[in-house]
Amino acid sequence: MARTAGSHSQTTGPRVHDAALRLFAQHGFAAVSMRQIAAEVGVQAGALYNYTPDKQSLLFDLMRGHMDALLGERAARGGRGSPLARLEEFTRFHIRFHLARPDAVFVSYMELRNLSPENFAAIEGLRRSYENELEGILRDGVAAGLFAMQDTKIATLAVIAMLTGVTTWYRPAGRLSVDEVETVYWDMVRKTVAA
Amino acid sequence: MARTAGSHSQTTGPRVHDAALRLFAQHGFAAVSMRQIAAEVGVQAGALYNYTPDKQSLLFDLMRGHMDALLGERAARGGRGSPLARLEEFTRFHIRFHLARPDAVFVSYMELRNLSPENFAAIEGLRRSYENELEGILRDGVAAGLFAMQDTKIATLAVIAMLTGVTTWYRPAGRLSVDEVETVYWDMVRKTVAA
């Protein structure tokens, strides 16, 4: 479809974010210049500063956007059913959400070291919120006698690491569909925390 | 102890590797110049080329050195006992080995994208060897009726991702010792693959 809607300024913002995400994922934040991002978008370097004050803000916006999307989807779901049903929903959601955004996942994990201290604290707070939902499910399951684990905080981080690891090997053209991958991981998560 | 042994050329090689690893971990491979590495070591930029032909070779040497150390330790251990005993030994070893080398682990995972295709293939081959040991333990456990899982290859990658995740949160000054962390993870791994 021909691009007819939206003024230049309405469409350039998302294109700046897309270009920055792609370049950061490919080369790393520190190796990418504002000039390269401008060239990728097809605007003058000076014009980029209409959309973002600097590269740090761009990185922070990308990471915060990723976490906002994650937490927004969680707010719209979850919270209903038994701890086992909630854990299954969380597991399948985590795999699906992350497999759909490989560049954002990669940049969000890799580039934490390049955030300013305040920006790092803000992203850490959002990650903590996401982890807290899973830890709440695990605690409820332990209280109900359905789950057992030595440490709910470590179990939370272990399950998230196990699930996020799928992004390092999954290929859409491979032998398994996303649905099948979800089922294989759900079987493992269920056992990991079983009473 | 005062540094008395070793000529200049015998000691500079390891210092080049240490400096490169530290700088790559902190800033990312693409953002670090040979000039910066030379400055960190305290030699002229030109002198660095006595130790490495280029930055790509330096990255590859670091990653191969990490995998050689890993596989060397595995060759000296493992392989004895029941699948359950071997899985416990592997789990505890993986955590201990990786917690002792946070910079090498970080660079080895983050900078795969910056390896040349031949170097990437070589590192992938070494990683495959390591994964194959764990997959062999899981297969033996399944054959013995001790373990059960839908897919031994995915279970291998899931267990490794879960265990390596410990490097993202563990702090030596925290509430748990490495021994205690190993025990918490072993409890989860054991259950993840249980029949």
Tab-separated table of C-alpha atoms in Angstrom:
chain	number	residue	atom	x	y	z
A	1	MET	CA	0.000	0.000	0.000
A	2	ALA	CA	1.330	3.450	-0.850
A	3	ARG	CA	2.303	5.561	2.144
A	4	THR	CA	-0.315	8.328	2.092
A	5	ALA	CA	-1.253	8.916	5.729
A	6	GLY	CA	0.773	10.834	8.296
A	7	SER	CA	2.876	13.950	8.042
A	8	HIS	CA	6.636	13.661	7.814
A	9	SER	CA	7.074	14.251	11.538
A	10	GLN	CA	4.461	11.609	12.464
A	11	THR	CA	6.166	8.857	10.484
A	12	THR	CA	9.811	9.750	11.061
A	13	GLY	CA	9.743	9.108	14.824
A	14	PRO	CA	8.958	5.376	14.549
A	15	ARG	CA	11.431	5.055	11.660
A	16	VAL	CA	14.182	6.549	13.835
A	17	HIS	CA	13.385	4.002	16.542
A	18	ASP	CA	13.299	1.092	14.077
A	19	ALA	CA	16.605	2.126	12.496
A	20	ALA	CA	18.299	2.627	15.870
A	21	LEU	CA	17.070	-0.751	17.131
A	22	ARG	CA	18.310	-2.513	14.000
A	23	LEU	CA	21.734	-0.822	14.097
A	24	PHE	CA	22.210	-1.286	17.857
A	25	ALA	CA	21.318	-4.980	17.567
A	26	GLN	CA	23.705	-5.466	14.663
A	27	HIS	CA	26.746	-3.421	15.726
A	28	GLY	CA	26.221	-2.560	19.394
A	29	PHE	CA	25.170	0.769	20.886
A	30	ALA	CA	28.698	2.154	21.370
A	31	ALA	CA	29.701	1.478	17.748
A	32	VAL	CA	26.713	3.257	16.153
A	33	SER	CA	26.761	7.036	15.567
A	34	MET	CA	23.807	9.406	15.313
A	35	ARG	CA	25.073	10.068	11.758
A	36	GLN	CA	24.656	6.369	10.858
A	37	ILE	CA	21.146	6.309	12.312
A	38	ALA	CA	20.256	9.425	10.283
A	39	ALA	CA	21.659	7.813	7.110
A	40	GLU	CA	19.627	4.628	7.770
A	41	VAL	CA	16.458	6.712	8.155
A	42	GLY	CA	17.357	8.883	5.169
A	43	VAL	CA	17.429	12.264	6.953
A	44	GLN	CA	20.216	14.749	7.718
A	45	ALA	CA	22.074	14.121	10.993
A	46	GLY	CA	20.822	17.474	12.310
A	47	ALA	CA	17.199	16.496	11.661
A	48	LEU	CA	17.537	13.524	14.023
A	49	TYR	CA	17.678	15.891	16.981
A	50	ASN	CA	14.040	16.837	16.316
A	51	TYR	CA	13.161	13.317	17.462
A	52	THR	CA	15.627	12.594	20.222
A	53	PRO	CA	18.041	14.753	22.256
A	54	ASP	CA	20.885	12.192	22.074
A	55	LYS	CA	21.845	8.544	21.582
A	56	GLN	CA	21.427	7.720	25.294
A	57	SER	CA	17.806	8.914	25.162
A	58	LEU	CA	17.235	6.807	22.070
A	59	LEU	CA	18.588	3.685	23.796
A	60	PHE	CA	16.518	4.382	26.897
A	61	ASP	CA	13.368	4.975	24.800
A	62	LEU	CA	13.898	1.647	23.011
A	63	MET	CA	14.378	-0.282	26.243
A	64	ARG	CA	11.532	1.476	28.033
A	65	GLY	CA	9.276	0.920	25.009
A	66	HIS	CA	10.092	-2.785	25.115
A	67	MET	CA	9.318	-3.031	28.833
A	68	ASP	CA	6.156	-0.897	28.501
A	69	ALA	CA	4.881	-3.221	25.767
A	70	LEU	CA	5.671	-6.239	27.954
A	71	LEU	CA	4.014	-4.846	31.074
A	72	GLY	CA	1.084	-3.484	29.065
A	73	GLU	CA	0.348	-6.948	27.710
A	74	ARG	CA	0.681	-8.453	31.189
A	75	ALA	CA	-1.765	-5.908	32.635
A	76	ALA	CA	-4.286	-6.937	29.966
A	77	ARG	CA	-3.892	-10.645	30.797
A	78	GLY	CA	-2.915	-12.781	33.756
A	79	GLY	CA	-4.090	-12.819	37.319
A	80	ARG	CA	-6.951	-15.297	36.853
A	81	GLY	CA	-7.173	-19.002	37.584
A	82	SER	CA	-5.119	-21.395	39.698
A	83	PRO	CA	-1.370	-20.813	40.152
A	84	LEU	CA	-0.776	-23.687	37.702
A	85	ALA	CA	-3.005	-22.110	35.020
A	86	ARG	CA	-1.393	-18.701	35.600
A	87	LEU	CA	2.098	-20.194	35.352
A	88	GLU	CA	1.226	-21.900	32.071
A	89	GLU	CA	-0.218	-18.679	30.654
A	90	PHE	CA	2.867	-16.728	31.780
A	91	THR	CA	5.258	-19.319	30.291
A	92	ARG	CA	3.551	-19.416	26.900
A	93	PHE	CA	3.194	-15.631	26.821
A	94	HIS	CA	6.893	-15.061	27.654
A	95	ILE	CA	8.067	-17.312	24.817
A	96	ARG	CA	5.657	-15.842	22.263
A	97	PHE	CA	6.346	-12.222	23.203
A	98	HIS	CA	10.133	-12.605	23.138
A	99	LEU	CA	10.344	-14.711	19.980
A	100	ALA	CA	8.403	-11.974	18.163
A	101	ARG	CA	11.011	-9.298	19.078
A	102	PRO	CA	14.534	-10.745	18.743
A	103	ASP	CA	16.273	-7.373	18.184
A	104	ALA	CA	14.541	-5.666	21.122
A	105	VAL	CA	15.316	-8.631	23.401
A	106	PHE	CA	18.962	-8.671	22.339
A	107	VAL	CA	19.438	-4.906	22.806
A	108	SER	CA	17.543	-4.941	26.128
A	109	TYR	CA	19.858	-7.565	27.585
A	110	MET	CA	23.150	-6.530	25.970
A	111	GLU	CA	23.062	-2.789	26.359
A	112	LEU	CA	22.150	-2.462	30.038
A	113	ARG	CA	25.829	-1.579	30.612
A	114	ASN	CA	25.453	1.471	28.360
A	115	LEU	CA	22.515	3.045	30.208
A	116	SER	CA	23.171	6.031	32.454
A	117	PRO	CA	22.703	5.207	36.166
A	118	GLU	CA	19.231	6.855	36.327
A	119	ASN	CA	18.084	5.149	33.145
A	120	PHE	CA	19.437	1.812	34.358
A	121	ALA	CA	17.515	2.194	37.622
A	122	ALA	CA	14.300	2.938	35.700
A	123	ILE	CA	14.668	-0.136	33.442
A	124	GLU	CA	15.603	-2.318	36.419
A	125	GLY	CA	12.416	-1.160	38.146
A	126	LEU	CA	10.298	-2.215	35.155
A	127	ARG	CA	12.061	-5.595	34.962
A	128	ARG	CA	11.464	-6.043	38.675
A	129	SER	CA	7.728	-5.494	38.089
A	130	TYR	CA	7.674	-8.231	35.479
A	131	GLU	CA	9.669	-10.625	37.674
A	132	ASN	CA	7.364	-9.829	40.595
A	133	GLU	CA	4.355	-11.116	38.681
A	134	LEU	CA	6.043	-14.487	38.145
A	135	GLU	CA	7.317	-14.599	41.725
A	136	GLY	CA	3.749	-13.910	42.919
A	137	ILE	CA	2.480	-16.883	40.919
A	138	LEU	CA	5.216	-19.099	42.382
A	139	ARG	CA	4.490	-17.927	45.950
A	140	ASP	CA	0.761	-18.552	45.493
A	141	GLY	CA	1.541	-22.037	44.174
A	142	VAL	CA	3.801	-22.783	47.138
A	143	ALA	CA	1.124	-21.500	49.560
A	144	ALA	CA	-1.441	-23.773	47.855
A	145	GLY	CA	0.897	-26.775	48.146
A	146	LEU	CA	1.109	-27.078	44.344
A	147	PHE	CA	4.691	-25.883	43.931
A	148	ALA	CA	7.875	-26.381	45.945
A	149	MET	CA	11.235	-24.617	45.642
A	150	GLN	CA	14.107	-23.599	47.880
A	151	ASP	CA	14.020	-19.921	46.893
A	152	THR	CA	11.166	-18.254	44.976
A	153	LYS	CA	13.335	-15.304	43.880
A	154	ILE	CA	16.024	-17.540	42.341
A	155	ALA	CA	13.358	-19.810	40.819
A	156	THR	CA	11.816	-16.714	39.205
A	157	LEU	CA	15.129	-15.679	37.643
A	158	ALA	CA	15.921	-19.270	36.629
A	159	VAL	CA	12.587	-19.746	34.842
A	160	ILE	CA	12.911	-16.398	33.034
A	161	ALA	CA	16.489	-17.228	31.952
A	162	MET	CA	15.416	-20.677	30.739
A	163	LEU	CA	12.524	-19.234	28.737
A	164	THR	CA	14.407	-16.248	27.285
A	165	GLY	CA	17.143	-18.632	26.131
A	166	VAL	CA	14.744	-19.779	23.406
A	167	THR	CA	15.552	-16.550	21.520
A	168	THR	CA	19.170	-17.681	21.061
A	169	TRP	CA	18.312	-20.834	19.101
A	170	TYR	CA	14.747	-20.639	17.705
A	171	ARG	CA	14.477	-20.144	13.944
A	172	PRO	CA	11.039	-19.774	12.283
A	173	ALA	CA	12.147	-22.152	9.505
A	174	GLY	CA	13.142	-24.863	12.018
A	175	ARG	CA	11.456	-28.161	12.868
A	176	LEU	CA	9.158	-26.781	15.608
A	177	SER	CA	6.361	-24.204	15.561
A	178	VAL	CA	6.142	-21.563	18.313
A	179	ASP	CA	3.171	-23.518	19.751
A	180	GLU	CA	5.233	-26.698	19.948
A	181	VAL	CA	8.154	-24.846	21.538
A	182	GLU	CA	5.786	-23.368	24.145
A	183	THR	CA	4.523	-26.852	24.988
A	184	VAL	CA	8.031	-28.303	25.388
A	185	TYR	CA	9.047	-25.446	27.708
A	186	TRP	CA	5.799	-25.559	29.673
A	187	ASP	CA	6.434	-29.220	30.432
A	188	MET	CA	9.880	-28.305	31.816
A	189	VAL	CA	8.726	-25.247	33.798
A	190	ARG	CA	5.862	-27.211	35.373
A	191	LYS	CA	8.315	-29.861	36.572
A	192	THR	CA	10.967	-27.341	37.714
A	193	VAL	CA	8.583	-25.867	40.299
A	194	ALA	CA	6.476	-28.985	41.048
A	195	ALA	CA	5.803	-29.933	44.676
B	1	MET	CA	55.225	-11.602	45.116
B	2	ALA	CA	57.428	-9.389	42.934
B	3	ARG	CA	57.253	-10.094	39.207
B	4	THR	CA	60.684	-11.542	38.451
B	5	ALA	CA	60.084	-14.356	35.978
B	6	GLY	CA	59.300	-13.956	32.279
B	7	SER	CA	60.772	-11.718	29.618
B	8	HIS	CA	58.804	-8.737	28.337
B	9	SER	CA	57.386	-10.723	25.431
B	10	GLN	CA	56.323	-13.590	27.706
B	11	THR	CA	54.274	-11.343	29.977
B	12	THR	CA	52.833	-8.896	27.436
B	13	GLY	CA	50.755	-11.530	25.580
B	14	PRO	CA	48.524	-12.346	28.579
B	15	ARG	CA	48.272	-8.648	29.450
B	16	VAL	CA	47.025	-7.896	25.927
B	17	HIS	CA	44.363	-10.582	26.340
B	18	ASP	CA	43.339	-9.352	29.797
B	19	ALA	CA	43.107	-5.736	28.614
B	20	ALA	CA	41.118	-6.665	25.504
B	21	LEU	CA	38.703	-8.813	27.519
B	22	ARG	CA	38.139	-6.041	30.058
B	23	LEU	CA	37.591	-3.374	27.378
B	24	PHE	CA	35.358	-5.580	25.183
B	25	ALA	CA	33.228	-6.484	28.218
B	26	GLN	CA	32.903	-2.855	29.261
B	27	HIS	CA	32.394	-1.068	25.924
B	28	GLY	CA	31.685	-3.775	23.367
B	29	PHE	CA	34.036	-5.150	20.689
B	30	ALA	CA	33.027	-2.712	17.958
B	31	ALA	CA	33.586	0.348	20.154
B	32	VAL	CA	37.133	-0.572	21.244
B	33	SER	CA	40.169	0.309	19.089
B	34	MET	CA	43.547	-1.408	18.962
B	35	ARG	CA	44.940	1.947	20.115
B	36	GLN	CA	42.817	1.793	23.298
B	37	ILE	CA	43.945	-1.757	23.997
B	38	ALA	CA	47.583	-0.705	23.557
B	39	ALA	CA	47.073	2.236	25.933
B	40	GLU	CA	45.477	-0.077	28.527
B	41	VAL	CA	48.476	-2.436	28.286
B	42	GLY	CA	50.934	0.456	28.289
B	43	VAL	CA	52.593	-0.252	24.922
B	44	GLN	CA	52.658	1.604	21.599
B	45	ALA	CA	49.829	0.757	19.217
B	46	GLY	CA	52.356	-0.657	16.726
B	47	ALA	CA	53.793	-3.038	19.334
B	48	LEU	CA	50.384	-4.696	19.744
B	49	TYR	CA	50.775	-6.271	16.305
B	50	ASN	CA	53.604	-8.405	17.664
B	51	TYR	CA	50.948	-10.236	19.677
B	52	THR	CA	47.932	-10.329	17.409
B	53	PRO	CA	47.412	-9.621	13.696
B	54	ASP	CA	44.131	-7.727	14.259
B	55	LYS	CA	41.164	-7.122	16.556
B	56	GLN	CA	39.139	-9.987	15.034
B	57	SER	CA	41.947	-12.439	15.891
B	58	LEU	CA	42.035	-11.049	19.418
B	59	LEU	CA	38.278	-11.592	19.860
B	60	PHE	CA	38.506	-15.092	18.423
B	61	ASP	CA	41.487	-15.949	20.677
B	62	LEU	CA	39.539	-14.788	23.732
B	63	MET	CA	36.442	-16.802	22.835
B	64	ARG	CA	38.435	-19.885	21.842
B	65	GLY	CA	40.511	-19.598	25.013
B	66	HIS	CA	37.299	-19.517	27.066
B	67	MET	CA	35.896	-22.596	25.314
B	68	ASP	CA	39.253	-24.446	25.471
B	69	ALA	CA	39.397	-23.848	29.240
B	70	LEU	CA	35.797	-25.080	29.570
B	71	LEU	CA	36.317	-28.210	27.468
B	72	GLY	CA	39.723	-28.858	29.074
B	73	GLU	CA	38.113	-28.928	32.515
B	74	ARG	CA	35.323	-31.185	31.269
B	75	ALA	CA	37.844	-33.630	29.759
B	76	ALA	CA	39.542	-33.831	33.179
B	77	ARG	CA	36.228	-34.552	34.960
B	78	GLY	CA	32.846	-36.040	34.184
B	79	GLY	CA	31.866	-39.281	32.544
B	80	ARG	CA	31.749	-41.378	35.719
B	81	GLY	CA	28.800	-42.492	37.829
B	82	SER	CA	25.059	-42.654	37.231
B	83	PRO	CA	23.352	-40.143	34.931
B	84	LEU	CA	21.996	-38.418	38.061
B	85	ALA	CA	25.476	-38.087	39.618
B	86	ARG	CA	26.916	-36.869	36.290
B	87	LEU	CA	24.112	-34.319	35.914
B	88	GLU	CA	24.736	-32.984	39.413
B	89	GLU	CA	28.491	-32.722	38.767
B	90	PHE	CA	27.837	-30.952	35.425
B	91	THR	CA	25.350	-28.523	37.012
B	92	ARG	CA	27.636	-27.555	39.882
B	93	PHE	CA	30.644	-27.296	37.556
B	94	HIS	CA	28.789	-25.057	35.064
B	95	ILE	CA	27.770	-22.586	37.768
B	96	ARG	CA	31.212	-22.479	39.400
B	97	PHE	CA	33.106	-22.165	36.118
B	98	HIS	CA	30.908	-19.374	34.758
B	99	LEU	CA	30.631	-17.381	38.000
B	100	ALA	CA	34.442	-17.267	38.120
B	101	ARG	CA	34.672	-15.616	34.648
B	102	PRO	CA	31.926	-12.987	34.287
B	103	ASP	CA	33.769	-10.909	31.626
B	104	ALA	CA	34.636	-13.922	29.453
B	105	VAL	CA	31.053	-15.231	29.706
B	106	PHE	CA	29.614	-11.840	28.795
B	107	VAL	CA	31.934	-11.336	25.803
B	108	SER	CA	31.445	-14.945	24.626
B	109	TYR	CA	27.674	-14.533	24.469
B	110	MET	CA	27.466	-10.896	23.340
B	111	GLU	CA	30.084	-10.771	20.647
B	112	LEU	CA	29.194	-13.852	18.605
B	113	ARG	CA	27.683	-11.400	16.075
B	114	ASN	CA	31.116	-9.818	15.584
B	115	LEU	CA	32.978	-13.017	14.690
B	116	SER	CA	33.855	-13.653	11.058
B	117	PRO	CA	31.873	-16.565	9.558
B	118	GLU	CA	34.803	-19.023	9.873
B	119	ASN	CA	35.537	-17.968	13.439
B	120	PHE	CA	31.841	-18.187	14.335
B	121	ALA	CA	31.692	-21.725	12.945
B	122	ALA	CA	34.734	-22.727	15.002
B	123	ILE	CA	33.269	-21.339	18.250
B	124	GLU	CA	29.883	-22.889	17.491
B	125	GLY	CA	31.614	-26.252	17.071
B	126	LEU	CA	33.236	-25.954	20.499
B	127	ARG	CA	29.937	-24.931	22.104
B	128	ARG	CA	28.268	-27.884	20.416
B	129	SER	CA	30.861	-30.202	22.021
B	130	TYR	CA	29.998	-28.840	25.440
B	131	GLU	CA	26.254	-29.123	24.828
B	132	ASN	CA	26.752	-32.661	23.533
B	133	GLU	CA	28.199	-33.759	26.861
B	134	LEU	CA	25.071	-32.576	28.691
B	135	GLU	CA	22.769	-34.021	26.044
B	136	GLY	CA	24.594	-37.366	26.413
B	137	ILE	CA	23.941	-37.337	30.164
B	138	LEU	CA	20.250	-36.566	29.562
B	139	ARG	CA	19.932	-39.333	26.936
B	140	ASP	CA	21.596	-41.850	29.265
B	141	GLY	CA	19.205	-40.820	32.037
B	142	VAL	CA	16.194	-41.214	29.753
B	143	ALA	CA	17.462	-44.641	28.606
B	144	ALA	CA	17.853	-45.668	32.262
B	145	GLY	CA	14.313	-44.501	33.065
B	146	LEU	CA	15.632	-41.869	35.487
B	147	PHE	CA	14.851	-38.806	33.361
B	148	ALA	CA	11.962	-37.858	31.087
B	149	MET	CA	11.652	-34.967	28.639
B	150	GLN	CA	9.938	-34.211	25.338
B	151	ASP	CA	13.132	-33.178	23.540
B	152	THR	CA	16.665	-33.801	24.823
B	153	LYS	CA	18.211	-31.112	22.585
B	154	ILE	CA	15.833	-28.393	23.833
B	155	ALA	CA	16.211	-29.615	27.422
B	156	THR	CA	19.991	-29.303	27.016
B	157	LEU	CA	19.731	-25.702	25.821
B	158	ALA	CA	17.102	-24.889	28.481
B	159	VAL	CA	19.264	-26.213	31.330
B	160	ILE	CA	22.347	-24.359	30.066
B	161	ALA	CA	20.361	-21.102	29.703
B	162	MET	CA	18.906	-21.505	33.203
B	163	LEU	CA	22.337	-22.127	34.728
B	164	THR	CA	24.201	-19.418	32.804
B	165	GLY	CA	21.534	-16.927	33.897
B	166	VAL	CA	23.109	-17.025	37.347
B	167	THR	CA	25.905	-14.783	36.010
B	168	THR	CA	23.395	-11.947	35.464
B	169	TRP	CA	22.357	-11.662	39.112
B	170	TYR	CA	24.949	-13.337	41.381
B	171	ARG	CA	27.106	-10.993	43.471
B	172	PRO	CA	29.881	-12.385	45.723
B	173	ALA	CA	28.783	-10.003	48.509
B	174	GLY	CA	25.177	-11.254	48.341
B	175	ARG	CA	23.249	-13.456	50.759
B	176	LEU	CA	24.240	-16.811	49.174
B	177	SER	CA	27.611	-18.523	48.711
B	178	VAL	CA	28.461	-20.203	45.388
B	179	ASP	CA	27.925	-23.582	47.112
B	180	GLU	CA	24.427	-22.576	48.198
B	181	VAL	CA	23.597	-21.259	44.732
B	182	GLU	CA	24.771	-24.558	43.203
B	183	THR	CA	22.481	-26.471	45.565
B	184	VAL	CA	19.429	-24.328	44.742
B	185	TYR	CA	20.005	-24.769	40.986
B	186	TRP	CA	20.742	-28.475	41.286
B	187	ASP	CA	17.377	-28.949	42.999
B	188	MET	CA	15.676	-27.229	40.041
B	189	VAL	CA	17.663	-29.016	37.305
B	190	ARG	CA	17.006	-32.407	38.924
B	191	LYS	CA	13.265	-31.723	38.885
B	192	THR	CA	13.248	-30.225	35.364
B	193	VAL	CA	14.420	-33.529	33.836
B	194	ALA	CA	12.882	-35.937	36.382
B	195	ALA	CA	10.953	-38.985	35.102
